[in-house]
């Protein structure tokens, strides 16, 4: 099991990713929203310390919708299952925008500014995804690596978080799991990358996924 943490400056933050997380989907918000976003980013990003923890485990595809990750059976569903042909191993991980970020967002939320709260929440989504991207870079695989897949998305029952977290030490990266399978801090991600010499990396096929609320969704 390996773990790492890092910070970024507001100048390193990718605002295009933020507009996507805010639901803009290819457009840019007006000047007022952009200005507020920069103000919020300058306040909370210096306080954030992103973290991730991961392990490489043996993995196999059991059927069109079931996999074995490190000896634990998961019903990932047919959408994710369709991407896993050739999987021999997997990188299971948790990642988070961090407890420090969570505390800053709570401060902003207490001010009662709905727009600022929404922007801060969206920044958290971007920072958590950045932690996953840093992990992917650390793996250093130029081929044979899938995109990441997480419980609660693409038909994978979020309740399987309970099994997923048994693969990690208690509260990995400070993340706790509720009885309803929600993570805290809320800007946290769990999931896996499939690995295999003959695995072909495929894009997310949003047209066959019924999660209409996914902020990364691309219309078919």
mmCIF file with all atom_site columns, C-alpha atoms in Angstrom:
data_model
loop_
_atom_site.group_PDB
_atom_site.id
_atom_site.type_symbol
_atom_site.label_atom_id
_atom_site.label_alt_id
_atom_site.label_comp_id
_atom_site.label_asym_id
_atom_site.label_entity_id
_atom_site.label_seq_id
_atom_site.pdbx_PDB_ins_code
_atom_site.Cartn_x
_atom_site.Cartn_y
_atom_site.Cartn_z
_atom_site.occupancy
_atom_site.B_iso_or_equiv
_atom_site.pdbx_formal_charge
_atom_site.auth_seq_id
_atom_site.auth_comp_id
_atom_site.auth_asym_id
_atom_site.auth_atom_id
_atom_site.pdbx_PDB_model_num
ATOM 1   C CA . UNK A 1 1   ? 0.000   0.000   0.000   1.00 0.00 ? 1   UNK A CA 1
ATOM 2   C CA . UNK A 1 2   ? 1.442   3.373   -1.029  1.00 0.00 ? 2   UNK A CA 1
ATOM 3   C CA . UNK A 1 3   ? 0.302   6.884   -0.146  1.00 0.00 ? 3   UNK A CA 1
ATOM 4   C CA . UNK A 1 4   ? 1.208   10.370  -1.300  1.00 0.00 ? 4   UNK A CA 1
ATOM 5   C CA . UNK A 1 5   ? 0.121   13.969  -0.802  1.00 0.00 ? 5   UNK A CA 1
ATOM 6   C CA . UNK A 1 6   ? 0.665   17.242  -2.605  1.00 0.00 ? 6   UNK A CA 1
ATOM 7   C CA . UNK A 1 7   ? -0.480  20.847  -2.856  1.00 0.00 ? 7   UNK A CA 1
ATOM 8   C CA . UNK A 1 8   ? -0.859  23.298  -5.738  1.00 0.00 ? 8   UNK A CA 1
ATOM 9   C CA . UNK A 1 9   ? -0.941  27.072  -6.029  1.00 0.00 ? 9   UNK A CA 1
ATOM 10  C CA . UNK A 1 10  ? -3.966  29.003  -7.339  1.00 0.00 ? 10  UNK A CA 1
ATOM 11  C CA . UNK A 1 11  ? -1.897  29.795  -10.446 1.00 0.00 ? 11  UNK A CA 1
ATOM 12  C CA . UNK A 1 12  ? -1.614  26.070  -11.219 1.00 0.00 ? 12  UNK A CA 1
ATOM 13  C CA . UNK A 1 13  ? -5.362  25.497  -10.962 1.00 0.00 ? 13  UNK A CA 1
ATOM 14  C CA . UNK A 1 14  ? -7.143  24.564  -14.209 1.00 0.00 ? 14  UNK A CA 1
ATOM 15  C CA . UNK A 1 15  ? -10.230 26.753  -14.608 1.00 0.00 ? 15  UNK A CA 1
ATOM 16  C CA . UNK A 1 16  ? -11.402 24.886  -17.702 1.00 0.00 ? 16  UNK A CA 1
ATOM 17  C CA . UNK A 1 17  ? -11.860 21.849  -15.452 1.00 0.00 ? 17  UNK A CA 1
ATOM 18  C CA . UNK A 1 18  ? -13.770 24.036  -13.003 1.00 0.00 ? 18  UNK A CA 1
ATOM 19  C CA . UNK A 1 19  ? -16.198 25.276  -15.672 1.00 0.00 ? 19  UNK A CA 1
ATOM 20  C CA . UNK A 1 20  ? -16.845 21.639  -16.610 1.00 0.00 ? 20  UNK A CA 1
ATOM 21  C CA . UNK A 1 21  ? -17.443 20.706  -12.965 1.00 0.00 ? 21  UNK A CA 1
ATOM 22  C CA . UNK A 1 22  ? -19.878 23.619  -12.702 1.00 0.00 ? 22  UNK A CA 1
ATOM 23  C CA . UNK A 1 23  ? -21.871 22.227  -15.616 1.00 0.00 ? 23  UNK A CA 1
ATOM 24  C CA . UNK A 1 24  ? -20.830 24.749  -18.260 1.00 0.00 ? 24  UNK A CA 1
ATOM 25  C CA . UNK A 1 25  ? -19.948 21.943  -20.758 1.00 0.00 ? 25  UNK A CA 1
ATOM 26  C CA . UNK A 1 26  ? -17.775 23.791  -23.268 1.00 0.00 ? 26  UNK A CA 1
ATOM 27  C CA . UNK A 1 27  ? -18.818 27.358  -22.417 1.00 0.00 ? 27  UNK A CA 1
ATOM 28  C CA . UNK A 1 28  ? -17.266 29.935  -20.095 1.00 0.00 ? 28  UNK A CA 1
ATOM 29  C CA . UNK A 1 29  ? -19.242 31.720  -17.341 1.00 0.00 ? 29  UNK A CA 1
ATOM 30  C CA . UNK A 1 30  ? -19.710 35.476  -17.395 1.00 0.00 ? 30  UNK A CA 1
ATOM 31  C CA . UNK A 1 31  ? -17.098 37.852  -15.987 1.00 0.00 ? 31  UNK A CA 1
ATOM 32  C CA . UNK A 1 32  ? -18.799 38.133  -12.602 1.00 0.00 ? 32  UNK A CA 1
ATOM 33  C CA . UNK A 1 33  ? -18.768 34.387  -12.008 1.00 0.00 ? 33  UNK A CA 1
ATOM 34  C CA . UNK A 1 34  ? -15.185 34.096  -13.253 1.00 0.00 ? 34  UNK A CA 1
ATOM 35  C CA . UNK A 1 35  ? -14.097 36.810  -10.846 1.00 0.00 ? 35  UNK A CA 1
ATOM 36  C CA . UNK A 1 36  ? -15.878 35.161  -7.927  1.00 0.00 ? 36  UNK A CA 1
ATOM 37  C CA . UNK A 1 37  ? -14.345 31.798  -8.862  1.00 0.00 ? 37  UNK A CA 1
ATOM 38  C CA . UNK A 1 38  ? -10.839 33.277  -8.800  1.00 0.00 ? 38  UNK A CA 1
ATOM 39  C CA . UNK A 1 39  ? -11.551 34.893  -5.443  1.00 0.00 ? 39  UNK A CA 1
ATOM 40  C CA . UNK A 1 40  ? -12.750 31.613  -3.933  1.00 0.00 ? 40  UNK A CA 1
ATOM 41  C CA . UNK A 1 41  ? -9.862  29.651  -5.493  1.00 0.00 ? 41  UNK A CA 1
ATOM 42  C CA . UNK A 1 42  ? -7.311  32.080  -4.068  1.00 0.00 ? 42  UNK A CA 1
ATOM 43  C CA . UNK A 1 43  ? -8.859  31.610  -0.638  1.00 0.00 ? 43  UNK A CA 1
ATOM 44  C CA . UNK A 1 44  ? -9.155  27.850  -0.430  1.00 0.00 ? 44  UNK A CA 1
ATOM 45  C CA . UNK A 1 45  ? -6.575  26.256  -2.741  1.00 0.00 ? 45  UNK A CA 1
ATOM 46  C CA . UNK A 1 46  ? -3.553  27.304  -0.618  1.00 0.00 ? 46  UNK A CA 1
ATOM 47  C CA . UNK A 1 47  ? -5.155  25.461  2.317   1.00 0.00 ? 47  UNK A CA 1
ATOM 48  C CA . UNK A 1 48  ? -5.805  22.254  0.403   1.00 0.00 ? 48  UNK A CA 1
ATOM 49  C CA . UNK A 1 49  ? -3.556  19.205  0.566   1.00 0.00 ? 49  UNK A CA 1
ATOM 50  C CA . UNK A 1 50  ? -4.659  16.468  -1.789  1.00 0.00 ? 50  UNK A CA 1
ATOM 51  C CA . UNK A 1 51  ? -3.885  12.857  -0.913  1.00 0.00 ? 51  UNK A CA 1
ATOM 52  C CA . UNK A 1 52  ? -4.182  9.426   -2.464  1.00 0.00 ? 52  UNK A CA 1
ATOM 53  C CA . UNK A 1 53  ? -3.494  5.847   -1.398  1.00 0.00 ? 53  UNK A CA 1
ATOM 54  C CA . UNK A 1 54  ? -3.283  2.857   -3.692  1.00 0.00 ? 54  UNK A CA 1
ATOM 55  C CA . UNK A 1 55  ? -2.283  -0.761  -4.114  1.00 0.00 ? 55  UNK A CA 1
ATOM 56  C CA . UNK A 1 56  ? -1.668  -2.943  -7.171  1.00 0.00 ? 56  UNK A CA 1
ATOM 57  C CA . UNK A 1 57  ? -3.609  -6.196  -6.888  1.00 0.00 ? 57  UNK A CA 1
ATOM 58  C CA . UNK A 1 58  ? -4.297  -9.204  -9.083  1.00 0.00 ? 58  UNK A CA 1
ATOM 59  C CA . UNK A 1 59  ? -7.575  -8.823  -10.965 1.00 0.00 ? 59  UNK A CA 1
ATOM 60  C CA . UNK A 1 60  ? -9.727  -10.709 -13.410 1.00 0.00 ? 60  UNK A CA 1
ATOM 61  C CA . UNK A 1 61  ? -13.000 -10.307 -15.253 1.00 0.00 ? 61  UNK A CA 1
ATOM 62  C CA . UNK A 1 62  ? -15.390 -13.034 -14.044 1.00 0.00 ? 62  UNK A CA 1
ATOM 63  C CA . UNK A 1 63  ? -18.310 -12.232 -16.327 1.00 0.00 ? 63  UNK A CA 1
ATOM 64  C CA . UNK A 1 64  ? -19.771 -9.362  -18.329 1.00 0.00 ? 64  UNK A CA 1
ATOM 65  C CA . UNK A 1 65  ? -20.596 -7.569  -15.071 1.00 0.00 ? 65  UNK A CA 1
ATOM 66  C CA . UNK A 1 66  ? -18.445 -9.071  -12.302 1.00 0.00 ? 66  UNK A CA 1
ATOM 67  C CA . UNK A 1 67  ? -14.754 -8.724  -11.473 1.00 0.00 ? 67  UNK A CA 1
ATOM 68  C CA . UNK A 1 68  ? -12.325 -9.986  -8.883  1.00 0.00 ? 68  UNK A CA 1
ATOM 69  C CA . UNK A 1 69  ? -10.030 -7.331  -7.424  1.00 0.00 ? 69  UNK A CA 1
ATOM 70  C CA . UNK A 1 70  ? -7.435  -8.578  -4.976  1.00 0.00 ? 70  UNK A CA 1
ATOM 71  C CA . UNK A 1 71  ? -9.594  -11.573 -4.133  1.00 0.00 ? 71  UNK A CA 1
ATOM 72  C CA . UNK A 1 72  ? -12.730 -9.461  -3.520  1.00 0.00 ? 72  UNK A CA 1
ATOM 73  C CA . UNK A 1 73  ? -15.705 -9.939  -5.843  1.00 0.00 ? 73  UNK A CA 1
ATOM 74  C CA . UNK A 1 74  ? -17.491 -6.847  -7.190  1.00 0.00 ? 74  UNK A CA 1
ATOM 75  C CA . UNK A 1 75  ? -20.566 -6.447  -9.368  1.00 0.00 ? 75  UNK A CA 1
ATOM 76  C CA . UNK A 1 76  ? -19.362 -3.509  -11.423 1.00 0.00 ? 76  UNK A CA 1
ATOM 77  C CA . UNK A 1 77  ? -22.165 -3.895  -13.973 1.00 0.00 ? 77  UNK A CA 1
ATOM 78  C CA . UNK A 1 78  ? -22.130 -4.388  -17.748 1.00 0.00 ? 78  UNK A CA 1
ATOM 79  C CA . UNK A 1 79  ? -21.026 -0.827  -18.616 1.00 0.00 ? 79  UNK A CA 1
ATOM 80  C CA . UNK A 1 80  ? -17.752 -0.968  -16.689 1.00 0.00 ? 80  UNK A CA 1
ATOM 81  C CA . UNK A 1 81  ? -17.413 -4.666  -17.456 1.00 0.00 ? 81  UNK A CA 1
ATOM 82  C CA . UNK A 1 82  ? -17.351 -3.898  -21.166 1.00 0.00 ? 82  UNK A CA 1
ATOM 83  C CA . UNK A 1 83  ? -14.096 -1.932  -20.725 1.00 0.00 ? 83  UNK A CA 1
ATOM 84  C CA . UNK A 1 84  ? -12.110 -4.629  -18.921 1.00 0.00 ? 84  UNK A CA 1
ATOM 85  C CA . UNK A 1 85  ? -11.179 -7.196  -21.567 1.00 0.00 ? 85  UNK A CA 1
ATOM 86  C CA . UNK A 1 86  ? -7.533  -8.140  -21.004 1.00 0.00 ? 86  UNK A CA 1
ATOM 87  C CA . UNK A 1 87  ? -7.363  -7.016  -17.358 1.00 0.00 ? 87  UNK A CA 1
ATOM 88  C CA . UNK A 1 88  ? -4.810  -8.967  -15.307 1.00 0.00 ? 88  UNK A CA 1
ATOM 89  C CA . UNK A 1 89  ? -4.178  -6.529  -12.456 1.00 0.00 ? 89  UNK A CA 1
ATOM 90  C CA . UNK A 1 90  ? -5.769  -3.412  -11.004 1.00 0.00 ? 90  UNK A CA 1
ATOM 91  C CA . UNK A 1 91  ? -4.731  -0.327  -9.117  1.00 0.00 ? 91  UNK A CA 1
ATOM 92  C CA . UNK A 1 92  ? -7.301  0.147   -6.349  1.00 0.00 ? 92  UNK A CA 1
ATOM 93  C CA . UNK A 1 93  ? -7.252  3.616   -4.811  1.00 0.00 ? 93  UNK A CA 1
ATOM 94  C CA . UNK A 1 94  ? -8.807  6.288   -2.674  1.00 0.00 ? 94  UNK A CA 1
ATOM 95  C CA . UNK A 1 95  ? -8.143  9.988   -3.238  1.00 0.00 ? 95  UNK A CA 1
ATOM 96  C CA . UNK A 1 96  ? -9.332  13.168  -1.590  1.00 0.00 ? 96  UNK A CA 1
ATOM 97  C CA . UNK A 1 97  ? -9.202  16.951  -1.718  1.00 0.00 ? 97  UNK A CA 1
ATOM 98  C CA . UNK A 1 98  ? -8.430  16.632  1.995   1.00 0.00 ? 98  UNK A CA 1
ATOM 99  C CA . UNK A 1 99  ? -9.660  17.537  5.449   1.00 0.00 ? 99  UNK A CA 1
ATOM 100 C CA . UNK A 1 100 ? -8.080  20.989  5.240   1.00 0.00 ? 100 UNK A CA 1
ATOM 101 C CA . UNK A 1 101 ? -10.049 21.777  2.111   1.00 0.00 ? 101 UNK A CA 1
ATOM 102 C CA . UNK A 1 102 ? -13.218 20.507  3.777   1.00 0.00 ? 102 UNK A CA 1
ATOM 103 C CA . UNK A 1 103 ? -12.717 22.937  6.672   1.00 0.00 ? 103 UNK A CA 1
ATOM 104 C CA . UNK A 1 104 ? -12.295 25.885  4.283   1.00 0.00 ? 104 UNK A CA 1
ATOM 105 C CA . UNK A 1 105 ? -15.463 24.979  2.394   1.00 0.00 ? 105 UNK A CA 1
ATOM 106 C CA . UNK A 1 106 ? -17.344 24.845  5.702   1.00 0.00 ? 106 UNK A CA 1
ATOM 107 C CA . UNK A 1 107 ? -16.186 28.411  6.398   1.00 0.00 ? 107 UNK A CA 1
ATOM 108 C CA . UNK A 1 108 ? -17.499 29.600  3.038   1.00 0.00 ? 108 UNK A CA 1
ATOM 109 C CA . UNK A 1 109 ? -20.762 27.696  3.499   1.00 0.00 ? 109 UNK A CA 1
ATOM 110 C CA . UNK A 1 110 ? -21.335 29.431  6.838   1.00 0.00 ? 110 UNK A CA 1
ATOM 111 C CA . UNK A 1 111 ? -21.461 32.810  5.052   1.00 0.00 ? 111 UNK A CA 1
ATOM 112 C CA . UNK A 1 112 ? -24.674 31.877  3.287   1.00 0.00 ? 112 UNK A CA 1
ATOM 113 C CA . UNK A 1 113 ? -23.499 32.827  -0.219  1.00 0.00 ? 113 UNK A CA 1
ATOM 114 C CA . UNK A 1 114 ? -25.048 30.160  -2.453  1.00 0.00 ? 114 UNK A CA 1
ATOM 115 C CA . UNK A 1 115 ? -22.931 31.035  -5.497  1.00 0.00 ? 115 UNK A CA 1
ATOM 116 C CA . UNK A 1 116 ? -19.675 30.941  -3.522  1.00 0.00 ? 116 UNK A CA 1
ATOM 117 C CA . UNK A 1 117 ? -20.707 27.656  -1.908  1.00 0.00 ? 117 UNK A CA 1
ATOM 118 C CA . UNK A 1 118 ? -21.413 26.106  -5.331  1.00 0.00 ? 118 UNK A CA 1
ATOM 119 C CA . UNK A 1 119 ? -18.071 27.263  -6.734  1.00 0.00 ? 119 UNK A CA 1
ATOM 120 C CA . UNK A 1 120 ? -16.164 25.990  -3.685  1.00 0.00 ? 120 UNK A CA 1
ATOM 121 C CA . UNK A 1 121 ? -17.894 22.629  -3.986  1.00 0.00 ? 121 UNK A CA 1
ATOM 122 C CA . UNK A 1 122 ? -16.973 22.441  -7.674  1.00 0.00 ? 122 UNK A CA 1
ATOM 123 C CA . UNK A 1 123 ? -13.351 23.327  -6.927  1.00 0.00 ? 123 UNK A CA 1
ATOM 124 C CA . UNK A 1 124 ? -13.323 20.369  -4.545  1.00 0.00 ? 124 UNK A CA 1
ATOM 125 C CA . UNK A 1 125 ? -14.456 18.054  -7.340  1.00 0.00 ? 125 UNK A CA 1
ATOM 126 C CA . UNK A 1 126 ? -11.608 19.288  -9.536  1.00 0.00 ? 126 UNK A CA 1
ATOM 127 C CA . UNK A 1 127 ? -9.012  18.865  -6.770  1.00 0.00 ? 127 UNK A CA 1
ATOM 128 C CA . UNK A 1 128 ? -10.149 15.329  -5.978  1.00 0.00 ? 128 UNK A CA 1
ATOM 129 C CA . UNK A 1 129 ? -9.936  14.426  -9.681  1.00 0.00 ? 129 UNK A CA 1
ATOM 130 C CA . UNK A 1 130 ? -6.487  16.030  -9.791  1.00 0.00 ? 130 UNK A CA 1
ATOM 131 C CA . UNK A 1 131 ? -5.370  13.635  -7.044  1.00 0.00 ? 131 UNK A CA 1
ATOM 132 C CA . UNK A 1 132 ? -6.525  10.723  -9.220  1.00 0.00 ? 132 UNK A CA 1
ATOM 133 C CA . UNK A 1 133 ? -4.650  12.191  -12.196 1.00 0.00 ? 133 UNK A CA 1
ATOM 134 C CA . UNK A 1 134 ? -1.463  12.489  -10.122 1.00 0.00 ? 134 UNK A CA 1
ATOM 135 C CA . UNK A 1 135 ? -1.823  8.837   -9.152  1.00 0.00 ? 135 UNK A CA 1
ATOM 136 C CA . UNK A 1 136 ? -2.224  7.893   -12.816 1.00 0.00 ? 136 UNK A CA 1
ATOM 137 C CA . UNK A 1 137 ? 0.960   9.808   -13.618 1.00 0.00 ? 137 UNK A CA 1
ATOM 138 C CA . UNK A 1 138 ? 2.778   8.006   -10.802 1.00 0.00 ? 138 UNK A CA 1
ATOM 139 C CA . UNK A 1 139 ? 1.804   4.636   -12.263 1.00 0.00 ? 139 UNK A CA 1
ATOM 140 C CA . UNK A 1 140 ? 3.745   5.648   -15.356 1.00 0.00 ? 140 UNK A CA 1
ATOM 141 C CA . UNK A 1 141 ? 2.052   3.216   -17.737 1.00 0.00 ? 141 UNK A CA 1
ATOM 142 C CA . UNK A 1 142 ? 2.025   4.380   -21.345 1.00 0.00 ? 142 UNK A CA 1
ATOM 143 C CA . UNK A 1 143 ? -0.310  1.573   -22.405 1.00 0.00 ? 143 UNK A CA 1
ATOM 144 C CA . UNK A 1 144 ? -2.416  -1.169  -20.867 1.00 0.00 ? 144 UNK A CA 1
ATOM 145 C CA . UNK A 1 145 ? -4.114  1.155   -18.369 1.00 0.00 ? 145 UNK A CA 1
ATOM 146 C CA . UNK A 1 146 ? -7.841  1.895   -18.349 1.00 0.00 ? 146 UNK A CA 1
ATOM 147 C CA . UNK A 1 147 ? -9.616  5.021   -17.249 1.00 0.00 ? 147 UNK A CA 1
ATOM 148 C CA . UNK A 1 148 ? -10.707 4.983   -13.593 1.00 0.00 ? 148 UNK A CA 1
ATOM 149 C CA . UNK A 1 149 ? -13.995 3.435   -12.447 1.00 0.00 ? 149 UNK A CA 1
ATOM 150 C CA . UNK A 1 150 ? -15.753 4.161   -9.158  1.00 0.00 ? 150 UNK A CA 1
ATOM 151 C CA . UNK A 1 151 ? -18.588 2.677   -7.076  1.00 0.00 ? 151 UNK A CA 1
ATOM 152 C CA . UNK A 1 152 ? -21.784 4.640   -7.637  1.00 0.00 ? 152 UNK A CA 1
ATOM 153 C CA . UNK A 1 153 ? -21.096 5.360   -11.310 1.00 0.00 ? 153 UNK A CA 1
ATOM 154 C CA . UNK A 1 154 ? -21.924 3.571   -14.574 1.00 0.00 ? 154 UNK A CA 1
ATOM 155 C CA . UNK A 1 155 ? -24.275 1.136   -12.811 1.00 0.00 ? 155 UNK A CA 1
ATOM 156 C CA . UNK A 1 156 ? -21.837 0.048   -10.077 1.00 0.00 ? 156 UNK A CA 1
ATOM 157 C CA . UNK A 1 157 ? -23.850 -0.071  -6.827  1.00 0.00 ? 157 UNK A CA 1
ATOM 158 C CA . UNK A 1 158 ? -22.456 2.490   -4.372  1.00 0.00 ? 158 UNK A CA 1
ATOM 159 C CA . UNK A 1 159 ? -23.133 0.054   -1.514  1.00 0.00 ? 159 UNK A CA 1
ATOM 160 C CA . UNK A 1 160 ? -20.124 -1.934  -2.687  1.00 0.00 ? 160 UNK A CA 1
ATOM 161 C CA . UNK A 1 161 ? -18.014 0.824   -1.156  1.00 0.00 ? 161 UNK A CA 1
ATOM 162 C CA . UNK A 1 162 ? -18.299 -1.220  2.040   1.00 0.00 ? 162 UNK A CA 1
ATOM 163 C CA . UNK A 1 163 ? -16.404 -4.117  0.465   1.00 0.00 ? 163 UNK A CA 1
ATOM 164 C CA . UNK A 1 164 ? -14.046 -1.794  -1.380  1.00 0.00 ? 164 UNK A CA 1
ATOM 165 C CA . UNK A 1 165 ? -12.875 -0.120  1.830   1.00 0.00 ? 165 UNK A CA 1
ATOM 166 C CA . UNK A 1 166 ? -11.919 -3.482  3.350   1.00 0.00 ? 166 UNK A CA 1
ATOM 167 C CA . UNK A 1 167 ? -8.975  -3.386  0.943   1.00 0.00 ? 167 UNK A CA 1
ATOM 168 C CA . UNK A 1 168 ? -7.488  -0.385  2.790   1.00 0.00 ? 168 UNK A CA 1
ATOM 169 C CA . UNK A 1 169 ? -6.402  0.425   6.346   1.00 0.00 ? 169 UNK A CA 1
ATOM 170 C CA . UNK A 1 170 ? -8.986  2.223   8.544   1.00 0.00 ? 170 UNK A CA 1
ATOM 171 C CA . UNK A 1 171 ? -9.739  5.779   7.348   1.00 0.00 ? 171 UNK A CA 1
ATOM 172 C CA . UNK A 1 172 ? -7.258  5.855   4.457   1.00 0.00 ? 172 UNK A CA 1
ATOM 173 C CA . UNK A 1 173 ? -6.081  9.431   3.761   1.00 0.00 ? 173 UNK A CA 1
ATOM 174 C CA . UNK A 1 174 ? -8.435  10.509  6.561   1.00 0.00 ? 174 UNK A CA 1
ATOM 175 C CA . UNK A 1 175 ? -11.482 9.266   4.618   1.00 0.00 ? 175 UNK A CA 1
ATOM 176 C CA . UNK A 1 176 ? -14.307 7.671   6.593   1.00 0.00 ? 176 UNK A CA 1
ATOM 177 C CA . UNK A 1 177 ? -17.256 5.751   5.176   1.00 0.00 ? 177 UNK A CA 1
ATOM 178 C CA . UNK A 1 178 ? -20.813 6.061   6.477   1.00 0.00 ? 178 UNK A CA 1
ATOM 179 C CA . UNK A 1 179 ? -23.314 3.231   6.803   1.00 0.00 ? 179 UNK A CA 1
ATOM 180 C CA . UNK A 1 180 ? -24.969 4.585   3.643   1.00 0.00 ? 180 UNK A CA 1
ATOM 181 C CA . UNK A 1 181 ? -21.599 4.258   1.815   1.00 0.00 ? 181 UNK A CA 1
ATOM 182 C CA . UNK A 1 182 ? -20.907 7.988   1.514   1.00 0.00 ? 182 UNK A CA 1
ATOM 183 C CA . UNK A 1 183 ? -17.346 9.206   2.016   1.00 0.00 ? 183 UNK A CA 1
ATOM 184 C CA . UNK A 1 184 ? -16.201 12.030  4.275   1.00 0.00 ? 184 UNK A CA 1
ATOM 185 C CA . UNK A 1 185 ? -14.582 14.387  3.344   1.00 0.00 ? 185 UNK A CA 1
ATOM 186 C CA . UNK A 1 186 ? -17.233 14.493  0.639   1.00 0.00 ? 186 UNK A CA 1
ATOM 187 C CA . UNK A 1 187 ? -14.698 15.500  -2.030  1.00 0.00 ? 187 UNK A CA 1
ATOM 188 C CA . UNK A 1 188 ? -13.167 12.045  -2.064  1.00 0.00 ? 188 UNK A CA 1
ATOM 189 C CA . UNK A 1 189 ? -13.009 9.376   -4.758  1.00 0.00 ? 189 UNK A CA 1
ATOM 190 C CA . UNK A 1 190 ? -12.549 5.624   -4.581  1.00 0.00 ? 190 UNK A CA 1
ATOM 191 C CA . UNK A 1 191 ? -12.108 3.296   -7.519  1.00 0.00 ? 191 UNK A CA 1
ATOM 192 C CA . UNK A 1 192 ? -9.708  1.338   -9.657  1.00 0.00 ? 192 UNK A CA 1
ATOM 193 C CA . UNK A 1 193 ? -7.688  1.415   -12.828 1.00 0.00 ? 193 UNK A CA 1
ATOM 194 C CA . UNK A 1 194 ? -7.641  -1.840  -14.774 1.00 0.00 ? 194 UNK A CA 1
ATOM 195 C CA . UNK A 1 195 ? -4.185  -2.952  -15.929 1.00 0.00 ? 195 UNK A CA 1
ATOM 196 C CA . UNK A 1 196 ? -3.268  -5.474  -18.598 1.00 0.00 ? 196 UNK A CA 1
ATOM 197 C CA . UNK A 1 197 ? -0.719  -5.861  -21.363 1.00 0.00 ? 197 UNK A CA 1
ATOM 198 C CA . UNK A 1 198 ? -3.492  -6.425  -23.900 1.00 0.00 ? 198 UNK A CA 1
ATOM 199 C CA . UNK A 1 199 ? -6.081  -4.103  -22.338 1.00 0.00 ? 199 UNK A CA 1
ATOM 200 C CA . UNK A 1 200 ? -7.252  -1.338  -24.688 1.00 0.00 ? 200 UNK A CA 1
ATOM 201 C CA . UNK A 1 201 ? -8.019  1.999   -23.024 1.00 0.00 ? 201 UNK A CA 1
ATOM 202 C CA . UNK A 1 202 ? -11.506 3.143   -24.013 1.00 0.00 ? 202 UNK A CA 1
ATOM 203 C CA . UNK A 1 203 ? -13.347 6.437   -23.489 1.00 0.00 ? 203 UNK A CA 1
ATOM 204 C CA . UNK A 1 204 ? -16.368 6.601   -21.218 1.00 0.00 ? 204 UNK A CA 1
ATOM 205 C CA . UNK A 1 205 ? -19.386 5.566   -23.281 1.00 0.00 ? 205 UNK A CA 1
ATOM 206 C CA . UNK A 1 206 ? -21.873 8.008   -21.778 1.00 0.00 ? 206 UNK A CA 1
ATOM 207 C CA . UNK A 1 207 ? -24.611 7.060   -24.228 1.00 0.00 ? 207 UNK A CA 1
ATOM 208 C CA . UNK A 1 208 ? -24.998 3.649   -22.559 1.00 0.00 ? 208 UNK A CA 1
ATOM 209 C CA . UNK A 1 209 ? -24.879 4.980   -18.973 1.00 0.00 ? 209 UNK A CA 1
ATOM 210 C CA . UNK A 1 210 ? -28.090 5.964   -17.160 1.00 0.00 ? 210 UNK A CA 1
ATOM 211 C CA . UNK A 1 211 ? -26.442 8.369   -14.696 1.00 0.00 ? 211 UNK A CA 1
ATOM 212 C CA . UNK A 1 212 ? -27.781 11.630  -16.105 1.00 0.00 ? 212 UNK A CA 1
ATOM 213 C CA . UNK A 1 213 ? -26.336 13.654  -13.196 1.00 0.00 ? 213 UNK A CA 1
ATOM 214 C CA . UNK A 1 214 ? -22.658 12.844  -13.790 1.00 0.00 ? 214 UNK A CA 1
ATOM 215 C CA . UNK A 1 215 ? -20.837 16.146  -14.294 1.00 0.00 ? 215 UNK A CA 1
ATOM 216 C CA . UNK A 1 216 ? -18.400 14.493  -16.698 1.00 0.00 ? 216 UNK A CA 1
ATOM 217 C CA . UNK A 1 217 ? -21.210 13.248  -18.897 1.00 0.00 ? 217 UNK A CA 1
ATOM 218 C CA . UNK A 1 218 ? -20.816 13.885  -22.608 1.00 0.00 ? 218 UNK A CA 1
ATOM 219 C CA . UNK A 1 219 ? -23.997 13.848  -24.656 1.00 0.00 ? 219 UNK A CA 1
ATOM 220 C CA . UNK A 1 220 ? -24.035 11.198  -27.359 1.00 0.00 ? 220 UNK A CA 1
#
